[in-house]
GROMACS .gro file of C-alpha atoms in nm:
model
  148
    1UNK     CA    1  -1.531   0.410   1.325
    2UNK     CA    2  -1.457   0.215   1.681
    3UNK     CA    3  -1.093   0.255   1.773
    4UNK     CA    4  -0.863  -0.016   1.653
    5UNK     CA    5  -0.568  -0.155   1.784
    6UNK     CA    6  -0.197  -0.094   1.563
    7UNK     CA    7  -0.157  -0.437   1.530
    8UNK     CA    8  -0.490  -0.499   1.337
    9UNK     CA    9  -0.392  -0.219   1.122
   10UNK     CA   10  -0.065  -0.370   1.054
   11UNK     CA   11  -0.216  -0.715   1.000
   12UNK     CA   12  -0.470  -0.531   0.745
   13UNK     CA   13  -0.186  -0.316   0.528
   14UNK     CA   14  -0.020  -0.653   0.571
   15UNK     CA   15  -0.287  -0.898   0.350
   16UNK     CA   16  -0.341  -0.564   0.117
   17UNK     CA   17   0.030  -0.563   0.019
   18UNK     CA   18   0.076  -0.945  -0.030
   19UNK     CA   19  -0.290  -0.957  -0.216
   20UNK     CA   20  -0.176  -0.670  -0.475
   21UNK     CA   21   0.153  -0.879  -0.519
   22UNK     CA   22  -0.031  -1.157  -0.558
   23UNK     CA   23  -0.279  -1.012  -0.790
   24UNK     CA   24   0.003  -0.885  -0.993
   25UNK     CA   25   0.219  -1.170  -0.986
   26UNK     CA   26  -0.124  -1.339  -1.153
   27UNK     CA   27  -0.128  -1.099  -1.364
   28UNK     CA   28   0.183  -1.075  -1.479
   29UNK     CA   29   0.193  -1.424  -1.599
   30UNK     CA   30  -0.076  -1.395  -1.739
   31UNK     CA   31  -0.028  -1.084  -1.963
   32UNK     CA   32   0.053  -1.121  -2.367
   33UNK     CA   33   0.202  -0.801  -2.377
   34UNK     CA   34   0.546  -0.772  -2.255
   35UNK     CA   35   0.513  -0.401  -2.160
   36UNK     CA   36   0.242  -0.537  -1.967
   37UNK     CA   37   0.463  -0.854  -1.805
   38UNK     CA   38   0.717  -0.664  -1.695
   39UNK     CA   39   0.496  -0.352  -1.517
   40UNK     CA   40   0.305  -0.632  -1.307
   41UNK     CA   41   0.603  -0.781  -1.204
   42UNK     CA   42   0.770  -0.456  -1.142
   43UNK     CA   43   0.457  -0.348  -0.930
   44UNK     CA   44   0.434  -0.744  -0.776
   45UNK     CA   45   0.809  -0.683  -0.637
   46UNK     CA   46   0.706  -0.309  -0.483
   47UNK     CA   47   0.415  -0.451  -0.318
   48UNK     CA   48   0.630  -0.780  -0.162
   49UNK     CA   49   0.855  -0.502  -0.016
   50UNK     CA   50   0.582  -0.262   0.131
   51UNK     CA   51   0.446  -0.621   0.322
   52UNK     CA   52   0.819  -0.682   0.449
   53UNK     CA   53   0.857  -0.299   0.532
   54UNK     CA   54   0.533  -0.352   0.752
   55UNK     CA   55   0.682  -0.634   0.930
   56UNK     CA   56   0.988  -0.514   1.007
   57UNK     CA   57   0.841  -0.243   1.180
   58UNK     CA   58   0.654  -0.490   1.353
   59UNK     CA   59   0.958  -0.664   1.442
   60UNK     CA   60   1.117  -0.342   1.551
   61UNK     CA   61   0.858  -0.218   1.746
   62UNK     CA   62   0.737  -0.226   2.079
   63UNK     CA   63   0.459  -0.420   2.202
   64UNK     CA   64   0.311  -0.083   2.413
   65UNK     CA   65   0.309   0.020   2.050
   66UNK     CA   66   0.168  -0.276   1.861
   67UNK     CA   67  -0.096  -0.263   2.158
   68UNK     CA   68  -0.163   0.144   2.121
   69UNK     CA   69  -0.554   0.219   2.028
   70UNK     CA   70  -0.626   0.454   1.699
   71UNK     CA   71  -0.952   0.673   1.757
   72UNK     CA   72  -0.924   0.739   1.398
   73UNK     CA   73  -0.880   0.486   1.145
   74UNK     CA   74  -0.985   0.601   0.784
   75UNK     CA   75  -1.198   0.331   0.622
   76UNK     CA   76  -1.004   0.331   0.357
   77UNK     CA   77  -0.774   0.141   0.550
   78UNK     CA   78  -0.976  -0.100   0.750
   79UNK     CA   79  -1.175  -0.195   0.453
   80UNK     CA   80  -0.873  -0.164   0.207
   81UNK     CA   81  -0.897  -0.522   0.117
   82UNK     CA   82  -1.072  -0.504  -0.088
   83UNK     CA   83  -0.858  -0.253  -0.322
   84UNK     CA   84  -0.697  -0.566  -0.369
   85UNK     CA   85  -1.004  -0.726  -0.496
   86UNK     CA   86  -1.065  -0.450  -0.744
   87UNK     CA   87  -0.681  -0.434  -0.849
   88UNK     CA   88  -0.613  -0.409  -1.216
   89UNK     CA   89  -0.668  -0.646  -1.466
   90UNK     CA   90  -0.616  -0.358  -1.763
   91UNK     CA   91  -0.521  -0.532  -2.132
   92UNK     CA   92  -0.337  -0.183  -2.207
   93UNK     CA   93  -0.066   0.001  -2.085
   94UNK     CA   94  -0.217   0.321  -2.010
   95UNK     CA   95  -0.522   0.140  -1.828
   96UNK     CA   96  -0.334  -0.066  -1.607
   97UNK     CA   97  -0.086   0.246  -1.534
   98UNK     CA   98  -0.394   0.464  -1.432
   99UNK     CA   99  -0.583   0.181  -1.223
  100UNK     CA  100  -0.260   0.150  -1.031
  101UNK     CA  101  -0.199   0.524  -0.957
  102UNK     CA  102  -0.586   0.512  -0.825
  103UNK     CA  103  -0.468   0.223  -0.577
  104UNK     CA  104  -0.164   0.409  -0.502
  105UNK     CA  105  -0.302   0.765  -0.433
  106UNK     CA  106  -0.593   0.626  -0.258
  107UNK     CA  107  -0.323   0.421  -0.005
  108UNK     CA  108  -0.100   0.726   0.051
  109UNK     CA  109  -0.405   0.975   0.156
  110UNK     CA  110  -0.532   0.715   0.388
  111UNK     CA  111  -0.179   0.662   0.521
  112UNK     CA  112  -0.154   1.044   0.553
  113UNK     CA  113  -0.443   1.058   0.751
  114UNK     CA  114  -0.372   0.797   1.013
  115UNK     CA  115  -0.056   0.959   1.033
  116UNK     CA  116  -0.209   1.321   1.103
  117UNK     CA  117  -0.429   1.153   1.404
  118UNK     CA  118  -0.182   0.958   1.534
  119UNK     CA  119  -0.036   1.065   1.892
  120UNK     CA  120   0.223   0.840   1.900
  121UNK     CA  121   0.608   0.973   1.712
  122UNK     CA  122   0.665   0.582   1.588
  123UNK     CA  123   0.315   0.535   1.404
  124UNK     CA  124   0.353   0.867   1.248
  125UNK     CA  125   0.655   0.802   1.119
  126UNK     CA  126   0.547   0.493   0.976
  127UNK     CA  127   0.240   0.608   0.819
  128UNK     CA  128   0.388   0.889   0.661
  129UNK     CA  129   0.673   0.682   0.543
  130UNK     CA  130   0.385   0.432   0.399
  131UNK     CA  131   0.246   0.705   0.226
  132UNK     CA  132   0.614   0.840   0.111
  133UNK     CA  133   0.607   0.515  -0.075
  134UNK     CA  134   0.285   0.533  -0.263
  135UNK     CA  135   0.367   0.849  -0.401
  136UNK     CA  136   0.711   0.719  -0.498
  137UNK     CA  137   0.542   0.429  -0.648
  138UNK     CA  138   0.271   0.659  -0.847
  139UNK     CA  139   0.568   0.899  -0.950
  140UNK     CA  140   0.718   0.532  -1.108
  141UNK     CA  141   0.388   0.517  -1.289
  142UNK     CA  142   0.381   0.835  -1.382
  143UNK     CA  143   0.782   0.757  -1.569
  144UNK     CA  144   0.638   0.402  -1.693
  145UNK     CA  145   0.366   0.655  -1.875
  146UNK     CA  146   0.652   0.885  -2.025
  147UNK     CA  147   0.820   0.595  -2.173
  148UNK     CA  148   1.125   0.705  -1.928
   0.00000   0.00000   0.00000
């Protein structure tokens, strides 16, 4: 893949955050089962939060940062959009649980390996903080599952 700057990356986790809350938030409402409701929501509210962790790093962070070339850019995450496009739309429990850990793990090993290739301390950081909270998120899941 052609090297990319940070801030297109950013911009791209960006509209994949806000489209799974959206997607959620869709779903959510639309759900009959209350389990169901609340998990979107739940999910919704996680994903707002990972789109408002990525700008405040943006905010935070330098423009000689913002402006830094990757080399290595996963597809995953340049093309992640569309993970949003395919996000769940389960009618059970267990369905929508497992299509969500699927988004989640697939998320935190891209994140992981940006973060491995990255030179710079700051983007490292971030990415493996990104990916911190995709595996917090799937543990969640993984709770929701247990009834806990």
């Amino acid at each position: 893949m052609p090297a990319v700057q940070v801030q297109r990356v950013l911009d791209c986790l960006r509209d994949v955050h806000q489209g799974l809350a959206e997607h959620c938030r869709g779903l959510s409402d639309a759900a009959g089962d209350e389990k169901l409701r609340l998990l979107f929501a739940d999910v919704a509210g996680r994903e707002e939060r990972f789109a408002e962790s990525v700008d405040d790093f943006e905010r935070t962070a330098g423009k000689d940062v913002l402006t830094t070339w990757l080399q290595f850019v996963p597809e995953d995450v340049m093309s992640i959009v569309q993970t949003a496009t395919d996000a769940p739309s389960a009618t059970s429990l267990d369905e929508a649980v497992e299509q969500l850990q699927q988004v989640n793990r697939a998320l935190a090993e891209a994140y992981r390996d940006v973060a491995r290739e990255t030179e710079c301390g700051h983007l490292c950081e971030l990415f493996r903080d990104l990916a911190a909270l995709e595996e917090n998120n799937d543990r969640h899941l993984s709770k929701v599952m247990l009834g806990e």
